[in-house]
Amino acid sequence: MTPSLTETAPGRFRIDGELTFATVTPVWRRSRRLFARASGPIVIDLAGVRYADSAALSLLVEWLRLARRGNLQLTFTNLPKRLVPMVHAYDLDSILPLHG
């Protein structure tokens, strides 16, 4: 399933679908435009992600880098359970702003 990135409110985004090596590029491109317009905190809700591989984790790290470059606060909510072991294995829990 091709993922979608939807702005549900100013600064609040929801991802639906699969985040894999084959699908993250369009989401990354769209997110860059949305981040460029942001002027306040950003929350990305991952509850709608049906499947995720390590490319999804790379996307989260890139979003964090993009937010820091723009001096924006970023929070991820509802991290897919499949990514939790990877976050811990790569010691990313200390840098990724996860909530819920």
mmCIF file of C-alpha atoms in Angstrom:
data_model
loop_
_atom_site.group_PDB
_atom_site.id
_atom_site.type_symbol
_atom_site.label_atom_id
_atom_site.label_comp_id
_atom_site.label_asym_id
_atom_site.label_seq_id
_atom_site.Cartn_x
_atom_site.Cartn_y
_atom_site.Cartn_z
ATOM 1 C CA MET A 1 0.000 0.000 0.000
ATOM 2 C CA THR A 2 1.391 3.384 -1.012
ATOM 3 C CA PRO A 3 1.723 5.543 2.088
ATOM 4 C CA SER A 4 -0.002 8.878 2.486
ATOM 5 C CA LEU A 5 1.117 11.872 4.502
ATOM 6 C CA THR A 6 -1.812 14.023 5.574
ATOM 7 C CA GLU A 7 -1.797 17.268 7.516
ATOM 8 C CA THR A 8 -4.642 16.811 10.015
ATOM 9 C CA ALA A 9 -4.171 20.205 11.701
ATOM 10 C CA PRO A 10 -1.477 22.881 11.568
ATOM 11 C CA GLY A 11 1.778 21.103 12.422
ATOM 12 C CA ARG A 12 0.087 17.712 12.874
ATOM 13 C CA PHE A 13 0.620 14.964 10.322
ATOM 14 C CA ARG A 14 -0.582 11.393 9.959
ATOM 15 C CA ILE A 15 1.079 8.615 7.986
ATOM 16 C CA ASP A 16 -1.072 5.808 6.595
ATOM 17 C CA GLY A 17 0.119 2.766 4.661
ATOM 18 C CA GLU A 18 3.452 0.973 4.420
ATOM 19 C CA LEU A 19 6.825 2.635 5.003
ATOM 20 C CA THR A 20 9.416 0.518 3.209
ATOM 21 C CA PHE A 21 12.442 0.968 0.975
ATOM 22 C CA ALA A 22 10.046 0.939 -1.969
ATOM 23 C CA THR A 23 7.659 3.582 -0.586
ATOM 24 C CA VAL A 24 9.479 6.137 1.596
ATOM 25 C CA THR A 25 10.821 8.386 -1.172
ATOM 26 C CA PRO A 26 7.490 10.045 -2.104
ATOM 27 C CA VAL A 27 6.702 10.570 1.593
ATOM 28 C CA TRP A 28 10.121 12.153 2.134
ATOM 29 C CA ARG A 29 9.639 14.519 -0.816
ATOM 30 C CA ARG A 30 6.199 15.624 0.355
ATOM 31 C CA SER A 31 7.331 16.015 3.953
ATOM 32 C CA ARG A 32 10.155 18.363 2.940
ATOM 33 C CA ARG A 33 7.611 20.813 1.518
ATOM 34 C CA LEU A 34 5.392 20.513 4.601
ATOM 35 C CA PHE A 35 8.308 21.013 6.987
ATOM 36 C CA ALA A 36 9.390 24.102 5.024
ATOM 37 C CA ARG A 37 5.980 25.690 5.689
ATOM 38 C CA ALA A 38 5.948 24.806 9.399
ATOM 39 C CA SER A 39 6.423 27.599 11.905
ATOM 40 C CA GLY A 40 5.811 25.743 15.148
ATOM 41 C CA PRO A 41 5.997 22.289 16.710
ATOM 42 C CA ILE A 42 5.423 19.279 14.458
ATOM 43 C CA VAL A 43 3.751 16.037 15.533
ATOM 44 C CA ILE A 44 3.836 13.003 13.245
ATOM 45 C CA ASP A 45 1.320 10.282 14.101
ATOM 46 C CA LEU A 46 2.415 6.853 12.877
ATOM 47 C CA ALA A 47 -0.725 4.980 14.016
ATOM 48 C CA GLY A 48 -1.800 4.358 10.434
ATOM 49 C CA VAL A 49 1.445 2.657 9.414
ATOM 50 C CA ARG A 50 0.520 -0.940 8.579
ATOM 51 C CA TYR A 51 4.042 -2.195 7.890
ATOM 52 C CA ALA A 52 7.472 -0.640 8.340
ATOM 53 C CA ASP A 53 11.035 -1.735 7.720
ATOM 54 C CA SER A 54 14.355 -0.073 8.494
ATOM 55 C CA ALA A 55 13.726 2.510 5.767
ATOM 56 C CA ALA A 56 10.966 3.906 7.997
ATOM 57 C CA LEU A 57 13.484 4.316 10.775
ATOM 58 C CA SER A 58 15.819 6.150 8.403
ATOM 59 C CA LEU A 59 12.930 8.423 7.464
ATOM 60 C CA LEU A 60 12.328 9.292 11.131
ATOM 61 C CA VAL A 61 15.999 10.182 11.578
ATOM 62 C CA GLU A 62 15.901 12.339 8.425
ATOM 63 C CA TRP A 63 12.790 14.107 9.705
ATOM 64 C CA LEU A 64 14.581 14.792 12.964
ATOM 65 C CA ARG A 65 17.544 16.238 11.058
ATOM 66 C CA LEU A 66 15.217 18.375 8.943
ATOM 67 C CA ALA A 67 13.369 19.651 12.020
ATOM 68 C CA ARG A 68 16.592 20.528 13.797
ATOM 69 C CA ARG A 69 17.859 22.375 10.737
ATOM 70 C CA GLY A 70 14.641 24.431 10.748
ATOM 71 C CA ASN A 71 14.797 24.886 14.534
ATOM 72 C CA LEU A 72 11.468 23.055 14.870
ATOM 73 C CA GLN A 73 10.299 20.854 17.726
ATOM 74 C CA LEU A 74 9.348 17.388 16.462
ATOM 75 C CA THR A 75 7.472 14.555 18.171
ATOM 76 C CA PHE A 76 6.547 11.112 16.853
ATOM 77 C CA THR A 77 3.491 9.343 18.237
ATOM 78 C CA ASN A 78 2.328 5.742 17.911
ATOM 79 C CA LEU A 79 5.585 4.235 16.677
ATOM 80 C CA PRO A 80 4.867 0.924 14.897
ATOM 81 C CA LYS A 81 5.676 -2.004 17.207
ATOM 82 C CA ARG A 82 7.903 -3.533 14.543
ATOM 83 C CA LEU A 83 10.255 -0.532 14.810
ATOM 84 C CA VAL A 84 10.648 -0.564 18.599
ATOM 85 C CA PRO A 85 13.345 -3.292 18.683
ATOM 86 C CA MET A 86 15.268 -1.488 15.929
ATOM 87 C CA VAL A 87 15.103 1.812 17.807
ATOM 88 C CA HIS A 88 16.622 0.120 20.866
ATOM 89 C CA ALA A 89 19.184 -1.904 18.884
ATOM 90 C CA TYR A 90 20.516 1.223 17.176
ATOM 91 C CA ASP A 91 20.332 3.241 20.413
ATOM 92 C CA LEU A 92 18.026 5.755 18.759
ATOM 93 C CA ASP A 93 15.670 5.980 21.724
ATOM 94 C CA SER A 94 17.997 8.631 23.141
ATOM 95 C CA ILE A 95 17.610 10.927 20.111
ATOM 96 C CA LEU A 96 14.193 10.208 18.594
ATOM 97 C CA PRO A 97 11.403 12.253 20.206
ATOM 98 C CA LEU A 98 8.907 9.433 20.783
ATOM 99 C CA HIS A 99 5.618 9.752 22.612
ATOM 100 C CA GLY A 100 3.011 7.066 23.135
#
